[in-house]
XYZ file of C-alpha atoms in Angstrom:
736
model
C 44.817 1.984 -1.445
C 42.412 4.009 0.681
C 42.637 7.672 -0.287
C 42.989 9.683 2.938
C 43.528 13.427 2.584
C 44.909 15.884 5.120
C 43.339 19.212 6.071
C 44.157 21.770 8.761
C 42.250 21.247 11.989
C 40.945 24.795 11.687
C 38.918 23.718 8.610
C 36.990 20.999 10.453
C 33.331 21.932 10.441
C 33.657 24.526 7.689
C 33.302 24.637 3.904
C 30.379 22.202 4.024
C 29.383 23.585 0.634
C 32.101 23.832 -1.969
C 32.585 27.488 -2.940
C 31.574 26.839 -6.559
C 28.092 25.808 -5.402
C 27.514 28.893 -3.235
C 25.243 31.600 -4.695
C 26.803 35.012 -4.972
C 26.762 36.809 -1.633
C 25.723 33.704 0.365
C 27.727 31.954 3.059
C 27.811 28.223 3.745
C 25.005 28.550 6.322
C 22.351 30.103 4.084
C 20.393 26.863 3.638
C 20.928 25.835 7.243
C 19.412 29.146 8.370
C 16.482 28.544 6.043
C 15.913 25.071 7.496
C 16.135 26.037 11.154
C 12.894 27.880 11.835
C 13.534 28.434 15.536
C 12.612 31.802 17.045
C 15.417 31.516 19.585
C 17.790 34.473 19.728
C 21.383 33.285 19.989
C 24.343 35.072 21.556
C 28.036 34.441 22.116
C 29.305 32.732 25.224
C 30.479 34.955 28.029
C 33.799 34.481 29.834
C 32.253 32.673 32.800
C 30.443 30.209 30.553
C 33.620 29.468 28.608
C 35.513 28.930 31.838
C 32.819 26.557 33.086
C 32.824 24.628 29.810
C 36.601 24.230 29.977
C 36.380 23.019 33.592
C 33.868 20.422 32.375
C 36.542 19.140 29.972
C 34.912 20.510 26.831
C 36.967 21.617 23.823
C 36.226 23.920 20.897
C 38.225 25.014 17.879
C 36.792 28.509 18.383
C 34.618 29.414 21.397
C 33.288 32.393 19.428
C 31.632 29.936 17.028
C 29.454 28.508 19.782
C 26.221 30.477 20.060
C 23.691 29.849 22.815
C 20.261 30.966 24.015
C 19.758 33.041 27.127
C 18.561 29.894 28.941
C 21.813 28.017 28.220
C 23.349 26.255 31.226
C 27.059 25.386 30.811
C 26.865 22.964 33.768
C 24.918 20.618 31.498
C 27.678 20.310 28.867
C 30.499 17.929 29.745
C 33.379 16.228 27.948
C 32.374 17.332 24.437
C 34.398 18.476 21.423
C 32.939 21.220 19.220
C 33.996 22.194 15.703
C 32.457 24.702 13.344
C 29.404 26.840 14.043
C 27.354 25.384 16.898
C 24.028 26.822 18.102
C 22.553 25.507 21.334
C 19.074 26.193 22.711
C 18.086 26.272 26.346
C 19.351 23.575 28.690
C 17.512 23.152 32.004
C 18.407 20.895 34.949
C 15.896 18.090 34.673
C 15.775 14.665 33.027
C 13.640 13.283 30.210
C 11.996 9.883 30.404
C 10.755 7.665 27.573
C 9.977 3.958 27.927
C 11.954 3.777 31.183
C 14.971 5.472 29.605
C 15.831 8.325 31.971
C 18.575 10.734 30.964
C 19.540 14.216 32.158
C 19.156 17.101 29.728
C 22.480 18.241 28.304
C 25.400 17.411 26.018
C 27.827 14.761 27.250
C 30.776 12.746 25.930
C 30.170 13.673 22.299
C 31.987 14.975 19.223
C 29.798 17.650 17.576
C 30.493 19.392 14.264
C 28.478 22.312 12.917
C 25.049 21.541 14.372
C 21.979 23.410 15.595
C 20.650 21.955 18.831
C 17.135 22.693 20.075
C 15.778 23.241 23.565
C 16.343 20.694 26.344
C 18.015 18.144 24.127
C 19.934 15.095 25.352
C 23.094 14.202 23.402
C 25.130 11.589 25.238
C 27.939 9.403 23.914
C 27.470 10.357 20.278
C 30.930 9.661 18.905
C 30.479 11.718 15.756
C 27.591 14.147 15.115
C 27.998 16.301 12.034
C 25.768 18.795 10.212
C 22.405 18.100 11.825
C 19.581 20.308 13.046
C 18.226 18.764 16.246
C 14.659 19.531 17.363
C 13.405 20.256 20.864
C 13.525 17.536 23.542
C 15.215 15.102 21.177
C 17.227 12.297 22.766
C 20.398 11.025 21.050
C 22.215 8.369 23.056
C 24.989 5.895 22.176
C 25.415 6.586 18.459
C 28.671 5.723 16.682
C 28.330 8.002 13.674
C 25.650 10.470 12.607
C 26.455 12.770 9.710
C 25.093 14.540 6.670
C 26.884 15.255 3.386
C 26.349 18.433 1.401
C 24.738 16.466 -1.443
C 22.325 14.461 0.741
C 19.106 13.519 -1.027
C 17.432 11.788 1.919
C 16.236 8.841 -0.170
C 14.611 10.856 -2.941
C 15.329 9.945 -6.553
C 16.830 13.280 -7.488
C 20.178 14.526 -8.745
C 21.885 17.431 -6.971
C 23.670 20.193 -8.843
C 26.984 19.056 -10.242
C 26.075 15.343 -10.042
C 25.812 12.877 -12.886
C 22.544 11.180 -13.777
C 24.059 7.828 -12.781
C 23.737 8.655 -9.072
C 19.928 8.865 -9.203
C 18.166 6.271 -7.058
C 15.587 4.166 -8.924
C 13.169 1.502 -7.763
C 13.099 -1.303 -10.325
C 9.492 -2.364 -9.790
C 7.433 -5.230 -11.230
C 10.165 -6.607 -13.459
C 13.797 -7.577 -12.815
C 14.909 -6.073 -16.117
C 14.452 -2.578 -14.680
C 12.194 -1.554 -17.552
C 9.503 -0.313 -15.156
C 11.763 1.629 -12.812
C 10.537 4.749 -11.026
C 12.349 7.463 -9.070
C 11.001 7.542 -5.494
C 10.126 10.692 -3.585
C 8.706 11.569 -0.190
C 4.928 11.456 -0.405
C 4.886 9.035 -3.345
C 1.497 7.315 -3.421
C 0.925 3.799 -4.772
C -1.040 5.357 -7.625
C 2.038 7.383 -8.597
C 4.247 4.303 -8.630
C 1.756 2.302 -10.692
C 1.050 5.081 -13.188
C 4.777 5.639 -13.716
C 5.525 1.919 -14.063
C 2.992 1.642 -16.918
C 2.876 3.496 -20.272
C 6.569 2.864 -20.859
C 6.513 3.623 -24.576
C 5.124 7.115 -23.972
C 8.464 8.888 -23.625
C 6.929 12.341 -23.136
C 4.781 11.097 -20.256
C 7.737 9.313 -18.670
C 9.959 12.376 -18.932
C 7.270 14.575 -17.379
C 7.003 12.326 -14.323
C 10.763 12.371 -13.864
C 10.565 16.144 -14.159
C 7.920 16.186 -11.393
C 10.251 14.308 -9.066
C 13.311 16.386 -9.912
C 11.344 19.619 -9.364
C 9.815 18.406 -6.105
C 13.012 19.263 -4.209
C 15.658 21.963 -4.182
C 18.735 20.571 -5.915
C 21.120 23.025 -4.229
C 23.877 21.507 -2.131
C 24.152 22.222 1.563
C 20.974 21.013 3.276
C 21.520 19.624 6.760
C 20.065 16.477 8.165
C 17.184 16.995 10.541
C 15.980 15.338 13.726
C 12.429 16.375 14.569
C 11.071 17.342 17.969
C 10.837 14.572 20.569
C 12.776 12.050 18.470
C 14.544 9.298 20.365
C 17.595 7.712 18.708
C 19.593 5.307 20.857
C 22.135 2.486 20.585
C 22.552 2.910 16.848
C 25.751 2.387 14.857
C 25.657 4.445 11.639
C 23.318 7.209 10.502
C 24.218 9.040 7.306
C 22.114 11.461 5.249
C 18.891 10.723 7.121
C 15.977 13.095 7.703
C 13.840 12.269 10.767
C 10.325 13.600 11.282
C 9.083 14.438 14.769
C 8.439 11.761 17.391
C 10.375 9.029 15.573
C 11.795 6.267 17.762
C 15.020 4.572 16.640
C 16.604 1.917 18.840
C 19.455 -0.454 18.086
C 19.597 0.002 14.310
C 22.794 -1.087 12.573
C 22.793 1.287 9.627
C 20.496 4.012 8.299
C 21.712 5.701 5.123
C 20.138 8.057 2.579
C 16.645 7.981 4.033
C 13.643 10.115 4.802
C 11.950 8.751 7.910
C 8.610 10.519 8.182
C 6.937 10.636 11.544
C 4.342 12.825 13.259
C 2.890 13.129 16.773
C -0.207 11.280 15.551
C 1.661 8.681 13.494
C 5.028 7.919 15.031
C 7.507 5.785 13.080
C 9.657 3.245 14.894
C 12.789 1.421 13.754
C 14.227 -1.290 15.966
C 17.114 -3.621 16.622
C 19.467 -4.884 13.938
C 17.817 -3.056 11.050
C 19.750 -1.864 8.017
C 17.965 0.581 5.707
C 19.633 2.168 2.692
C 18.301 4.401 -0.107
C 14.675 4.566 0.856
C 11.690 6.411 2.214
C 9.784 5.395 5.325
C 6.405 7.104 5.608
C 4.611 8.141 8.773
C 3.295 5.543 11.186
C 5.585 2.720 10.011
C 7.286 0.119 12.186
C 10.538 -1.613 11.206
C 11.813 -4.179 13.718
C 14.228 -7.055 14.352
C 16.865 -7.450 11.681
C 15.048 -5.970 8.692
C 17.128 -5.293 5.562
C 15.721 -2.790 3.059
C 17.543 -1.324 0.052
C 16.027 0.919 -2.645
C 12.552 0.877 -1.228
C 9.542 2.938 -0.267
C 7.226 2.124 2.616
C 3.899 3.944 2.431
C 2.033 5.100 5.531
C 1.250 2.668 8.358
C 3.237 -0.284 6.994
C 5.235 -2.848 8.922
C 8.478 -4.700 8.205
C 9.644 -7.107 10.884
C 11.449 -10.308 11.860
C 14.227 -10.316 9.298
C 12.128 -9.195 6.330
C 14.056 -8.146 3.217
C 12.577 -5.450 0.978
C 14.630 -4.650 -2.120
C 13.760 -2.548 -5.170
C 10.145 -2.496 -4.040
C 7.217 -0.285 -3.080
C 5.100 -1.416 -0.129
C 1.607 0.080 -0.024
C -0.052 1.499 3.077
C -1.513 -0.675 5.852
C 0.620 -3.624 4.721
C 2.746 -6.056 6.721
C 5.722 -8.118 5.594
C 7.277 -10.400 8.170
C 10.238 -12.781 7.792
C 10.050 -12.798 4.009
C 12.074 -11.671 1.024
C 10.444 -9.303 -1.454
C 12.237 -8.171 -4.605
C 11.263 -5.969 -7.546
C 7.645 -5.704 -6.488
C 4.955 -3.048 -6.483
C 2.509 -3.895 -3.720
C -0.733 -1.993 -3.272
C -2.282 -1.259 0.157
C -3.467 -3.876 2.645
C -1.055 -6.697 1.859
C -0.176 -9.399 4.383
C 2.884 -11.618 4.073
C 4.268 -13.677 6.916
C 6.265 -16.860 7.618
C 9.961 -17.319 7.065
C 9.770 -19.283 3.828
C 7.557 -16.971 1.808
C 9.049 -15.300 -1.227
C 7.824 -12.656 -3.625
C 9.731 -11.548 -6.680
C 8.953 -9.329 -9.684
C 5.257 -8.841 -9.119
C 2.452 -6.316 -9.237
C 0.179 -7.260 -6.332
C -2.903 -5.065 -6.381
C -3.828 -5.076 -2.717
C -5.944 -6.869 -0.104
C -3.639 -9.818 -0.636
C -2.209 -12.499 1.629
C 0.829 -14.693 0.976
C 0.763 -18.022 2.799
C 3.793 -19.934 4.064
C 6.005 -21.289 1.308
C 4.244 -19.395 -1.459
C 6.733 -18.622 -4.217
C 5.490 -16.014 -6.636
C 8.082 -15.883 -9.355
C 10.939 -18.150 -10.340
C 14.261 -17.836 -12.113
C 13.867 -21.294 -13.603
C 11.369 -20.869 -16.440
C 13.186 -18.254 -18.487
C 16.522 -17.666 -20.112
C 16.476 -14.050 -18.901
C 15.715 -12.086 -15.784
C 12.360 -12.608 -14.100
C 9.375 -11.182 -15.911
C 6.324 -10.201 -13.924
C 3.155 -11.446 -12.334
C 0.048 -9.272 -12.192
C -2.253 -10.327 -9.374
C -5.594 -8.577 -9.047
C -7.053 -7.287 -5.807
C -7.687 -10.006 -3.226
C -4.900 -12.333 -4.430
C -4.369 -15.270 -2.052
C -1.802 -17.955 -2.908
C -2.060 -20.870 -0.495
C 0.572 -22.964 1.236
C 3.629 -23.792 -0.887
C 2.171 -22.363 -4.081
C 4.699 -21.833 -6.854
C 3.735 -19.644 -9.818
C 5.663 -18.928 -12.992
C 6.417 -15.664 -14.775
C 4.591 -14.247 -16.640
C 1.153 -14.775 -15.141
C -1.996 -12.688 -14.749
C -4.772 -13.393 -12.270
C -8.229 -11.824 -11.957
C -9.438 -10.175 -8.768
C -9.921 -12.313 -5.662
C -8.158 -15.368 -7.034
C -7.233 -17.990 -4.452
C -4.612 -20.548 -5.447
C -4.581 -23.936 -3.733
C -1.349 -25.636 -2.693
C 0.716 -26.850 -5.614
C 3.591 -26.304 -8.013
C 1.924 -24.782 -11.071
C 4.091 -25.832 -14.018
C 3.277 -23.092 -16.547
C 2.253 -19.474 -16.909
C -1.363 -18.629 -16.078
C -3.876 -16.121 -17.417
C -7.055 -16.448 -15.363
C -9.865 -14.047 -16.411
C -12.611 -15.209 -14.003
C -12.727 -13.407 -10.620
C -13.407 -15.013 -7.234
C -11.937 -18.295 -8.542
C -10.173 -21.156 -6.794
C -7.288 -22.654 -8.776
C -6.158 -26.214 -8.089
C -3.327 -28.218 -9.597
C -4.600 -31.760 -10.172
C -1.344 -33.680 -10.535
C -3.030 -37.092 -10.721
C -5.096 -36.195 -13.787
C -2.588 -33.608 -15.055
C -5.218 -30.868 -15.151
C -5.586 -27.294 -14.014
C -8.893 -27.089 -12.160
C -10.724 -23.772 -11.866
C -13.779 -23.183 -9.691
C -15.312 -19.787 -10.554
C -17.190 -17.883 -7.817
C -15.560 -20.071 -5.161
C -15.705 -17.364 -2.487
C -19.468 -16.923 -2.858
C -20.120 -20.626 -2.686
C -17.795 -21.757 0.092
C -16.165 -18.950 2.074
C -18.266 -15.827 2.029
C -17.312 -15.233 5.664
C -13.630 -14.699 4.801
C -14.429 -12.605 1.722
C -16.758 -10.273 3.626
C -14.644 -10.131 6.774
C -11.554 -9.129 4.822
C -13.352 -6.096 3.359
C -14.490 -5.119 6.852
C -11.039 -5.771 8.327
C -9.062 -3.771 5.767
C -11.290 -0.732 6.139
C -10.988 -0.874 9.928
C -7.191 -1.109 9.641
C -6.774 1.883 7.359
C -4.886 4.186 9.727
C -3.627 6.705 7.178
C -3.690 10.297 8.399
C -3.764 11.859 4.927
C -6.074 9.961 2.585
C -5.270 11.467 -0.800
C -6.331 8.251 -2.475
C -9.763 6.832 -1.744
C -8.967 3.157 -1.359
C -11.600 0.583 -2.231
C -11.792 -2.384 0.142
C -15.151 -3.844 -0.902
C -15.103 -6.999 -3.005
C -18.063 -5.588 -4.956
C -16.451 -2.786 -6.907
C -15.978 -1.609 -10.506
C -12.861 -3.713 -11.156
C -14.223 -7.020 -9.870
C -17.735 -6.480 -11.223
C -16.500 -5.717 -14.727
C -14.683 -9.025 -14.586
C -17.895 -10.681 -13.391
C -19.776 -9.192 -16.356
C -17.136 -10.406 -18.822
C -17.143 -13.808 -17.117
C -20.772 -14.398 -18.050
C -19.873 -14.447 -21.743
C -16.831 -16.626 -21.056
C -18.883 -19.149 -19.088
C -21.591 -19.133 -21.767
C -19.003 -19.959 -24.425
C -17.488 -22.747 -22.318
C -20.962 -24.151 -21.730
C -21.901 -23.961 -25.413
C -18.693 -25.738 -26.432
C -19.344 -28.452 -23.856
C -22.822 -28.978 -25.286
C -21.645 -29.290 -28.887
C -18.795 -31.520 -27.766
C -21.348 -33.929 -26.340
C -23.918 -33.372 -29.098
C -21.906 -32.590 -32.247
C -23.571 -31.372 -35.445
C -22.516 -31.854 -39.036
C -22.624 -28.120 -39.712
C -19.918 -25.800 -38.452
C -21.173 -23.798 -35.492
C -20.087 -20.167 -35.128
C -18.700 -18.753 -31.885
C -21.776 -16.538 -31.600
C -24.059 -19.552 -31.879
C -22.010 -21.398 -29.290
C -22.376 -18.495 -26.853
C -26.101 -18.196 -27.513
C -26.569 -21.902 -26.879
C -24.615 -21.699 -23.646
C -26.662 -18.715 -22.476
C -29.902 -20.489 -23.352
C -28.922 -23.547 -21.330
C -27.646 -21.585 -18.338
C -30.557 -19.142 -18.166
C -33.076 -22.001 -18.267
C -31.044 -24.204 -15.900
C -31.492 -27.018 -18.393
C -31.039 -30.488 -16.807
C -28.588 -31.352 -19.580
C -26.081 -29.066 -17.863
C -25.459 -31.756 -15.266
C -24.297 -34.155 -17.988
C -21.737 -31.831 -19.519
C -18.023 -31.607 -18.797
C -16.550 -28.130 -19.006
C -13.087 -27.201 -20.242
C -11.505 -23.816 -20.906
C -8.618 -22.939 -23.192
C -5.905 -20.301 -23.141
C -5.752 -19.979 -19.362
C -2.474 -21.875 -18.988
C 0.588 -22.028 -21.214
C 0.495 -25.816 -21.535
C -1.183 -28.594 -23.451
C -2.951 -30.090 -20.455
C -6.684 -29.711 -19.920
C -8.196 -26.836 -17.942
C -11.255 -28.197 -16.184
C -13.937 -25.738 -15.000
C -16.064 -27.058 -12.145
C -19.280 -25.774 -10.550
C -19.834 -23.707 -13.680
C -23.624 -23.561 -13.411
C -23.453 -22.497 -9.757
C -20.932 -19.779 -10.639
C -23.118 -18.463 -13.448
C -26.121 -18.238 -11.139
C -24.132 -16.442 -8.415
C -22.636 -13.988 -10.872
C -26.091 -13.123 -12.257
C -27.392 -12.619 -8.725
C -24.429 -10.441 -7.786
C -24.907 -8.244 -10.870
C -28.558 -7.657 -9.881
C -27.582 -7.032 -6.237
C -24.637 -4.718 -6.928
C -26.490 -1.513 -7.985
C -28.989 -1.949 -5.157
C -26.118 -2.376 -2.716
C -24.604 0.888 -3.990
C -27.949 2.647 -3.512
C -28.235 1.511 0.098
C -24.609 2.357 0.836
C -24.357 5.769 -0.795
C -27.958 6.973 -1.131
C -29.624 5.510 1.939
C -31.414 8.731 2.859
C -32.744 9.440 -0.627
C -36.478 9.617 -1.312
C -37.118 7.520 -4.410
C -40.700 8.660 -4.951
C -39.845 11.419 -7.414
C -37.572 9.130 -9.372
C -35.040 11.913 -9.871
C -32.117 10.018 -8.405
C -32.735 6.844 -10.398
C -33.179 8.876 -13.560
C -29.890 10.668 -12.892
C -28.079 7.391 -12.226
C -29.503 5.463 -15.180
C -30.132 7.931 -17.994
C -27.748 8.111 -20.920
C -25.647 5.205 -19.692
C -23.417 3.688 -22.328
C -21.708 0.325 -22.155
C -19.946 -0.039 -18.806
C -16.456 1.378 -18.909
C -13.279 -0.409 -17.905
C -11.915 0.795 -14.566
C -8.312 0.523 -13.430
C -6.802 -0.120 -10.034
C -4.677 2.993 -9.557
C -2.747 1.959 -6.467
C -5.818 0.764 -4.558
C -8.016 3.588 -5.837
C -10.395 2.561 -8.605
C -10.848 5.077 -11.414
C -12.420 4.930 -14.883
C -9.800 4.276 -17.525
C -10.968 7.384 -19.382
C -10.186 9.481 -16.285
C -6.730 7.967 -16.078
C -6.148 8.617 -19.779
C -7.226 12.230 -19.285
C -4.758 12.640 -16.425
C -1.976 11.326 -18.646
C -2.979 13.749 -21.398
C -3.099 16.646 -18.933
C 0.352 15.748 -17.643
C 1.786 15.720 -21.149
C 0.013 18.984 -22.052
C 1.308 20.657 -18.863
C -2.125 21.145 -17.347
C -0.845 19.037 -14.432
C 2.635 20.157 -13.452
C 3.533 18.486 -10.167
C 2.861 15.474 -8.016
C 0.791 17.673 -5.696
C -1.475 18.673 -8.577
C -1.789 15.033 -9.612
C -2.660 14.062 -6.035
C -5.415 16.678 -6.095
C -6.808 14.890 -9.182
C -6.833 11.639 -7.206
C -8.712 13.389 -4.419
C -11.276 14.876 -6.804
C -11.862 11.472 -8.407
C -12.315 10.043 -4.922
C -14.966 12.647 -4.172
C -16.864 11.576 -7.293
C -16.416 7.870 -6.635
C -19.722 7.075 -4.915
C -21.860 8.454 -7.718
C -19.667 7.102 -10.507
C -19.519 3.671 -8.897
C -23.312 3.553 -8.608
C -23.791 4.628 -12.222
C -21.291 2.008 -13.302
C -23.167 -0.626 -11.295
C -26.399 0.161 -13.177
C -24.506 0.117 -16.487
C -23.253 -3.385 -15.682
C -26.790 -4.475 -14.834
C -28.197 -3.081 -18.114
C -25.417 -4.753 -20.111
C -26.125 -8.067 -18.414
C -29.899 -7.933 -18.833
C -29.734 -6.226 -22.260
C -32.212 -3.564 -21.124
C -32.052 -0.137 -22.807
C -31.855 2.557 -20.147
C -34.834 4.320 -21.737
C -37.011 1.290 -20.980
C -36.017 0.983 -17.326
C -39.098 1.576 -15.202
C -40.017 1.591 -11.531
C -41.319 -1.958 -12.058
C -37.806 -3.056 -13.035
C -36.405 -1.293 -9.984
C -38.939 -2.950 -7.681
C -37.952 -6.333 -9.124
C -34.270 -5.529 -8.573
C -34.919 -4.480 -4.989
C -36.911 -7.623 -4.215
C -34.250 -9.913 -5.685
C -31.521 -8.008 -3.874
C -33.303 -8.478 -0.569
C -33.449 -12.238 -1.131
C -29.783 -12.368 -2.156
C -28.709 -10.299 0.829
C -30.436 -12.719 3.169
C -28.667 -15.590 1.409
C -25.345 -13.774 1.843
C -25.973 -13.217 5.546
C -26.873 -16.877 6.052
C -23.859 -18.026 4.031
C -21.465 -15.830 6.015
C -22.721 -17.350 9.236
C -22.747 -20.924 7.917
C -19.240 -20.735 6.430
C -17.887 -19.679 9.830
C -20.066 -22.132 11.740
C -18.439 -25.020 9.854
C -15.257 -24.416 11.861
C -17.209 -24.764 15.109
C -18.979 -27.934 13.958
C -15.841 -29.687 12.714
C -15.010 -32.543 15.150
C -11.323 -32.431 14.234
C -11.150 -28.774 15.232
C -13.063 -29.467 18.434
C -11.075 -32.506 19.553
C -8.299 -30.450 21.175
C -10.734 -28.870 23.642
C -12.258 -30.542 26.695
C -15.711 -29.338 25.704
C -17.493 -26.579 23.829
C -17.212 -24.250 26.809
C -13.420 -24.498 26.763
C -13.380 -24.059 22.974
C -15.390 -20.870 23.250
C -13.147 -19.678 26.061
C -10.076 -20.168 23.861
C -11.466 -19.095 20.480
C -14.406 -16.951 21.446
C -17.947 -18.064 20.794
C -19.476 -17.889 17.338
C -22.283 -15.645 18.510
C -19.839 -13.188 20.110
C -17.744 -12.906 16.935
C -17.404 -9.152 16.335
C -17.680 -9.464 12.569
C -20.718 -11.754 12.782
C -22.375 -9.200 15.055
C -21.491 -6.373 12.684
C -22.723 -8.373 9.709
C -26.103 -9.034 11.330
C -26.550 -5.317 11.980
C -25.578 -4.442 8.412
C -27.948 -7.065 7.011
C -30.829 -5.777 9.120
C -30.073 -2.215 8.077
C -29.996 -3.258 4.404
C -33.371 -4.963 4.680
C -34.912 -1.916 6.321
C -33.546 0.363 3.606
C -34.935 -1.882 0.879
C -38.337 -1.887 2.573
C -38.249 1.917 2.684
C -37.351 2.039 -1.002
C -40.189 -0.351 -1.872
C -42.713 1.668 0.128
C -41.602 4.833 -1.652
C -41.987 3.198 -5.066
C -45.417 1.594 -4.550
């Protein structure tokens, strides 16, 4: 039976806060007065104004509880019912227009309970408006129900006074078992979500982060909902416990409940038709359109959900788009693209700059007797059409997965690889360094594209979009030893010896063959082990080409950092190079902290400082992110040289200007190769007769697609290549 209680009509609009939660000497409006920062001076209605309001068919439980500004115009209030304390700003006889919606200023045909209403607001046909503070020039039209409860949390994972812990909202990220859950809060960065989802056995660290979230907000009961200045909310059914930032645009939503919808004049958030959002946070600059369903979620700045997308128990990083798809239990770093109605993503950590193709199924309930585990996909993850992957799997940075149903869990350590499922021969086929050999245009353009699309207003985290970065290059360095071992094993498989050969000897033999480009390499067949949880073979193809490219990239990488971050430096005194190369130890592991790359030691120090109470809030932690971002250019360049020294086995004390000149010369050659390869890999699409056959001639093709020479990225790439060459020439002149 539905429990319906009776109360006297005189109590409607009052006792918003239960007396037991009121501080001594405070009334029920003390938090409301704190929230409403208007400088308007309010007064009681005069007799003429009350008479006019009554003539306009308005009703109030107590006219003395309606306070107005001196610029109040009773002619602009018609057919409304007022209960509780109402404060109304100035109302002037003009209309507001937004996207061809033209409505006269004023309050019409609405039921309003205990609200503060700003200047020149439009409230028309709002059937139930309760406990809201409405900003200036806001437009509220055709809303069925809009209310705030005294214990509203506005999507934040906190517990109000008097509530049980069970009511806290959690996001169960990365794993369906809920073992990596985090409590969301307004302003939560992807680095926060990732850091919290890891280190689960460190109970002190976990409790401190929960403490940060709980202390981020006042847990007192009685805060009103807020509608910021210039918000437009129209044709919406249910709004409950929602906080709206300024300039938000809501049209035709079905249900919005327990949300913070951040919006600013420079980054307006929009929510459109048929959307249902519950228990979440929408950051500034987001768009949510056309039947989206989101429950227990957080959308970071400048993200998009559209066309029936479902986002559940997930964090969506900034500058990301999900369209048509279902995403569950996932932590997605910035710059993720996922379209097409049959895509599916479940229980995953996707570390950014990723793209899910049509039919790609990451995660399955059919290879475990329990809930889904997790997939960890490094930066640049790209599963192709109809790819199906199994939990648990781990993929290195910039892994592309060709179409296929992969039958077992994967652990791929080599970056920039193409995975193929060879059903005919029952083999997993891995091509390391695929992107460098066959599609450098897409790899380079994506880095350029993601940086151009980063529209965040507040950039607390310095996101890395370049494919040459500490995370990927450490994997490249480790890959050299892996490829050497695979090569050595292939050699001894073909030319066995009677004596047992040690792993070290196998690696040394592989390195010897690869460094000398021995002709015997062409006769060998290469297989890896431990990359798939199955008994089938794992064939490695184009191994010698990959090894060569990786060695070239390692030589190029520190030079690239010099030209990017130290272009104006005079190398003649050698001070910079000495500073960047002296006292370098073995290259350190870096971690992807929500799209920001940081040394693992720095992350460990942050964790220690959190536990030792040297960092005591999310804001202080965000300042650490910012400081690490400020140091990134120098630390990245030092790390690049450390990788080079580790690869070439050169002690830093023996590094001379002659070595640097050699590096610069090789880098110049490699950069020219890159520029040529970028152009050629795109030109293939223009030379393909099957792509051209749908056009009458090349002129029509270029009219439809744009010409190759006019391609904006190709033009940008040519300029960057020329600039790089000029910088290298300047460096060489300074050194000679």
